[in-house]
Short mmCIF file of C-alpha atoms in Angstrom, two decimals:
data_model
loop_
_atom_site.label_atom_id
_atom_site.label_comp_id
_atom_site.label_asym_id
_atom_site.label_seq_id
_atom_site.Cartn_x
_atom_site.Cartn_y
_atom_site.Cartn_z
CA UNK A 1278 -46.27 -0.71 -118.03
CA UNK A 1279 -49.20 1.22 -118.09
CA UNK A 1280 -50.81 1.44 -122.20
CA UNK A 1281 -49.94 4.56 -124.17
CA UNK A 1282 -52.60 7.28 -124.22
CA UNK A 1283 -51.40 7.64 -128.06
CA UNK A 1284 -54.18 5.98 -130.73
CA UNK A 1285 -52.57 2.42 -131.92
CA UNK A 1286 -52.29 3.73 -135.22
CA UNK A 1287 -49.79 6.56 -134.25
CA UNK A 1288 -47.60 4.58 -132.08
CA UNK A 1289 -43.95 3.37 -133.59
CA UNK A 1290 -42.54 0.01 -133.29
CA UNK A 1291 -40.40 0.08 -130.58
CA UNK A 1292 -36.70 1.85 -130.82
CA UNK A 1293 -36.06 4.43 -134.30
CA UNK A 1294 -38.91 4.77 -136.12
CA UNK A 1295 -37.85 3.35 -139.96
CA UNK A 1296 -39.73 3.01 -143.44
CA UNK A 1297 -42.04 -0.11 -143.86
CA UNK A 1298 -41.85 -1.59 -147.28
CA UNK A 1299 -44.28 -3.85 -146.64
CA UNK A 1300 -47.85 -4.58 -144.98
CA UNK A 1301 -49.93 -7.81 -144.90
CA UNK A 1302 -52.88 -9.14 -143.17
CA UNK A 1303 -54.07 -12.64 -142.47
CA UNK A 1304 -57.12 -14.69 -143.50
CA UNK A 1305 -59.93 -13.44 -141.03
CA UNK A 1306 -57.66 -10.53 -139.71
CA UNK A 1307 -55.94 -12.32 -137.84
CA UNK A 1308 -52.64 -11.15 -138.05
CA UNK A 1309 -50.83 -7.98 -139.22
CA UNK A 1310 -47.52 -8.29 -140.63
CA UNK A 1311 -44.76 -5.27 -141.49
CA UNK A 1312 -41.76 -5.67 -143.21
CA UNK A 1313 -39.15 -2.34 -141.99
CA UNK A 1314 -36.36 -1.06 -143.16
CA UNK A 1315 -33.99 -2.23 -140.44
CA UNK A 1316 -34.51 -6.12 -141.72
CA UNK A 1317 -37.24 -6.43 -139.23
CA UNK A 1318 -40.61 -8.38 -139.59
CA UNK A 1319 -43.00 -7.92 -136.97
CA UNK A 1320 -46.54 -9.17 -136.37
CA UNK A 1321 -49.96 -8.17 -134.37
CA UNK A 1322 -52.62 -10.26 -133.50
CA UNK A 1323 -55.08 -6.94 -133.74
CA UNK A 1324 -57.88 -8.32 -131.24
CA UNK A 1325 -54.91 -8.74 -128.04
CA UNK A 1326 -53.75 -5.41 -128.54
CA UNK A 1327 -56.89 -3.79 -128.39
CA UNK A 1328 -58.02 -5.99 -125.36
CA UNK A 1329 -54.56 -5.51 -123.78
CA UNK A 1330 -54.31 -1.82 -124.82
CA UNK A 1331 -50.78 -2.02 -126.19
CA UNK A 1332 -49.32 -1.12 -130.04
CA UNK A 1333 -46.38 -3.71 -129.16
CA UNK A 1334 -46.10 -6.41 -131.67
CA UNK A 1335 -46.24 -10.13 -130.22
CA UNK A 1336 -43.65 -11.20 -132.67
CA UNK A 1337 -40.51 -9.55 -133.94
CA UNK A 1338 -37.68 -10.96 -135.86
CA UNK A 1339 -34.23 -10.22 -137.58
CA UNK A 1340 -34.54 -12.13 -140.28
CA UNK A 1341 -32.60 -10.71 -142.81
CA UNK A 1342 -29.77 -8.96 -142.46
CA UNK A 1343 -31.08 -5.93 -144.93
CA UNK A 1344 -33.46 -4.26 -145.41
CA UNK A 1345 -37.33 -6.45 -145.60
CA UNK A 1346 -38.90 -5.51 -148.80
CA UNK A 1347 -42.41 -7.60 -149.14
CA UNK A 1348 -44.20 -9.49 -147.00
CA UNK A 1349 -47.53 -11.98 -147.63
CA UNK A 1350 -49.42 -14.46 -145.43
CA UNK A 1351 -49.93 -18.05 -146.60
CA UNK A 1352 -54.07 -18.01 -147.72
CA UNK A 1353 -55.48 -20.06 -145.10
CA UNK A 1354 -55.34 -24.01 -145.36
CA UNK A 1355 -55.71 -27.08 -143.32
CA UNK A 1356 -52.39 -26.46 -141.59
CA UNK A 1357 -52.99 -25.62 -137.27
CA UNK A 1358 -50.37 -22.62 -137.91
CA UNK A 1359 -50.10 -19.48 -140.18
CA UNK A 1360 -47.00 -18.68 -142.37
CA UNK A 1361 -46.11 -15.34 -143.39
CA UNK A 1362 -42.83 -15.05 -145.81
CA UNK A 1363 -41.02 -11.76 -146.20
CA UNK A 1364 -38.47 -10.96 -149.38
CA UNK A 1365 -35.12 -9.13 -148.81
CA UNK A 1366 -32.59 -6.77 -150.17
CA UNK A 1367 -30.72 -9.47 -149.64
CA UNK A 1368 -31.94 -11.60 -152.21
CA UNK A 1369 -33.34 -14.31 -149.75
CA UNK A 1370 -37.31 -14.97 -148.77
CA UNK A 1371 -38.09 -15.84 -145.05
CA UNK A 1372 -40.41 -18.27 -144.26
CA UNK A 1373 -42.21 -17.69 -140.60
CA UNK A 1374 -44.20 -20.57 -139.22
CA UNK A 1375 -45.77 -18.58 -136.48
CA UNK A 1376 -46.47 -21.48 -133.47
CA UNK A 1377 -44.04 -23.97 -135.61
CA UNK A 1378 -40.51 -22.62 -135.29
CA UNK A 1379 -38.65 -25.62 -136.89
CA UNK A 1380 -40.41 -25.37 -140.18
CA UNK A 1381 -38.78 -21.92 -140.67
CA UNK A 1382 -36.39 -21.67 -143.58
CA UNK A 1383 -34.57 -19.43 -146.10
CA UNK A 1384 -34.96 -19.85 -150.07
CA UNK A 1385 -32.85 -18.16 -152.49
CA UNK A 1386 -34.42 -17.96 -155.56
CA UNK A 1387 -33.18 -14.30 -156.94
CA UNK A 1388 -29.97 -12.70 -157.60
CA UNK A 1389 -30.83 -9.30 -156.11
CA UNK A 1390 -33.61 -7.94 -153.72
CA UNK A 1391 -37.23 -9.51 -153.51
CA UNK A 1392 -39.52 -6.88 -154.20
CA UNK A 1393 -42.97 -8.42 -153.87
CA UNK A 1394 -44.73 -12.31 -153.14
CA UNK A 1395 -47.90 -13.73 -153.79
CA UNK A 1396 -49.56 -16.91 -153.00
CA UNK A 1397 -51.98 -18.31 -155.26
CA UNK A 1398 -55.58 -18.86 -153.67
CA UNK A 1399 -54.83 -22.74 -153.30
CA UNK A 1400 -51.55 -21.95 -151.17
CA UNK A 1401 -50.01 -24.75 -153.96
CA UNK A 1402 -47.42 -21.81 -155.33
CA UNK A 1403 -45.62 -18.99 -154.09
CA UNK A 1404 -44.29 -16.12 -156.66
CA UNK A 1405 -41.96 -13.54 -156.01
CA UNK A 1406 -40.43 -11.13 -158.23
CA UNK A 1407 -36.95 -9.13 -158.13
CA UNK A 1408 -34.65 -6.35 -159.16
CA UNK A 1409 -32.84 -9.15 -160.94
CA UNK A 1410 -36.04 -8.46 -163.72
CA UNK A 1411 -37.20 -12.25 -162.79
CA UNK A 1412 -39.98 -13.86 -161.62
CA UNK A 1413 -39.69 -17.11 -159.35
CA UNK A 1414 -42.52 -19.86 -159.29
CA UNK A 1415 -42.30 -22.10 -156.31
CA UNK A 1416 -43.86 -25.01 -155.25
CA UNK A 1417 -45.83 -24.35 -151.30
CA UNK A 1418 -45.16 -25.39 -148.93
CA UNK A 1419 -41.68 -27.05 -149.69
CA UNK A 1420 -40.12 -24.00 -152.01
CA UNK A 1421 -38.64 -25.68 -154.16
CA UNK A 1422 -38.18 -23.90 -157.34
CA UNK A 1423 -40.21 -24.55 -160.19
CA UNK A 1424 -39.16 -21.66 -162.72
CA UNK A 1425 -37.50 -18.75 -163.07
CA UNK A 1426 -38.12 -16.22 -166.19
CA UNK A 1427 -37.26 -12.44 -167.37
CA UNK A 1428 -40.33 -10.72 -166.72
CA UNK A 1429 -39.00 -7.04 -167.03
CA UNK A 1430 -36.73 -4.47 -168.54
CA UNK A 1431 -35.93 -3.31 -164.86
CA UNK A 1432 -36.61 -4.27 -161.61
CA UNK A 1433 -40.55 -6.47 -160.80
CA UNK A 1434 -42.35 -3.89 -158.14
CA UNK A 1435 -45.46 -6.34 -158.20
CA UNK A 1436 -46.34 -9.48 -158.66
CA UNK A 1437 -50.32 -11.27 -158.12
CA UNK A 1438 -51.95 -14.29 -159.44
CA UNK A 1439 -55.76 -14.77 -160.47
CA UNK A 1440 -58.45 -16.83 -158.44
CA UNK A 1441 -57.53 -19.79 -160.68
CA UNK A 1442 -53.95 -19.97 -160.46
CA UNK A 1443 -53.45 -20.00 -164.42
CA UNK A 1444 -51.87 -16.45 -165.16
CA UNK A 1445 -49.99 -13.78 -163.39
CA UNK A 1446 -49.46 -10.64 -163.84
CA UNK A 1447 -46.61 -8.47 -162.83
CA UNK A 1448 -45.83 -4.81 -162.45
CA UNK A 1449 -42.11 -3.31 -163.24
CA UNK A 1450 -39.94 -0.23 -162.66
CA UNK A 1451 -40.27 -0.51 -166.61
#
């Protein structure tokens, strides 16, 4: 199929255009990751679709069955693949090994929809926050919970850890 004459950054995913609730991009801009509406997550290498002249993402997946609400890329480490995890509406965060399929897997840290992630810079912890009010800590790269806490009156829109790992800070529908 011959490329679209449209600019890549006015050409829709393909089918319905829908809302994307989230955007990330990899350590040396690599990748570009969306989170839609439709429980999607889709990513770009940026460099093949300008050589091959196409807007089409190389990787799309149903991953949750609602809506995708945040999306973040694993900081770059000694691993030979990236990860990019995605939170949900329904209450579950993806993990995509992209070029290591079996280490994909599903944790279920919140009691309502994940709102936002962050990594901290040592890719040691991941933190996600909720319209359950919460914030999760987890230990990277096996998720395993480490705690759980009432950050909010309402719902945590934001979540992001300093250089250092020792504090976060978190934004709220409060």
């Amino acid at each position: 199929e011959p490329p679209s004459e449209e600019p890549l950054d006015r050409v829709p995913l393909a089918g319905p255009p829908c809302p994307l609730f989230g955007v990330a991009v990899s350590d040396k801009d690599r990748f570009i990751a969306v989170a839609q509406d439709d429980g999607l997550v889709a990513l770009w290498q940026p460099v093949l679709a300008e050589h091959f002249g196409t807007s089409a993402p190389f990787l799309v997946g149903l991953g949750h069955t609602r809506s995708a609400r945040s999306i973040a890329f694993e900081p770059a480490c000694a691993r030979e693949y990236t990860c990019v995890v995605s939170g949900s509406v329904d209450c579950t965060i993806r993990t995509w090994h992209v070029g290591e399929e079996t280490k994909n897997s599903v944790l279920r840290h919140h009691d309502s929809s994940v709102m936002c992630l962050a990594f901290d810079a040592a890719a040691t912890r991941l933190v996600s926050g909720s319209e359950d009010k919460t914030i999760a800590i987890a230990s990277w790269p096996d998720g395993r919970l480490e705690r759980s806490f009432v950050a909010h009156e309402r719902s945590v829109l934001a979540v992001a850890i300093s250089p250092d790992g020792t504090q976060i800070a978190s934004g709220g529908a409060d």
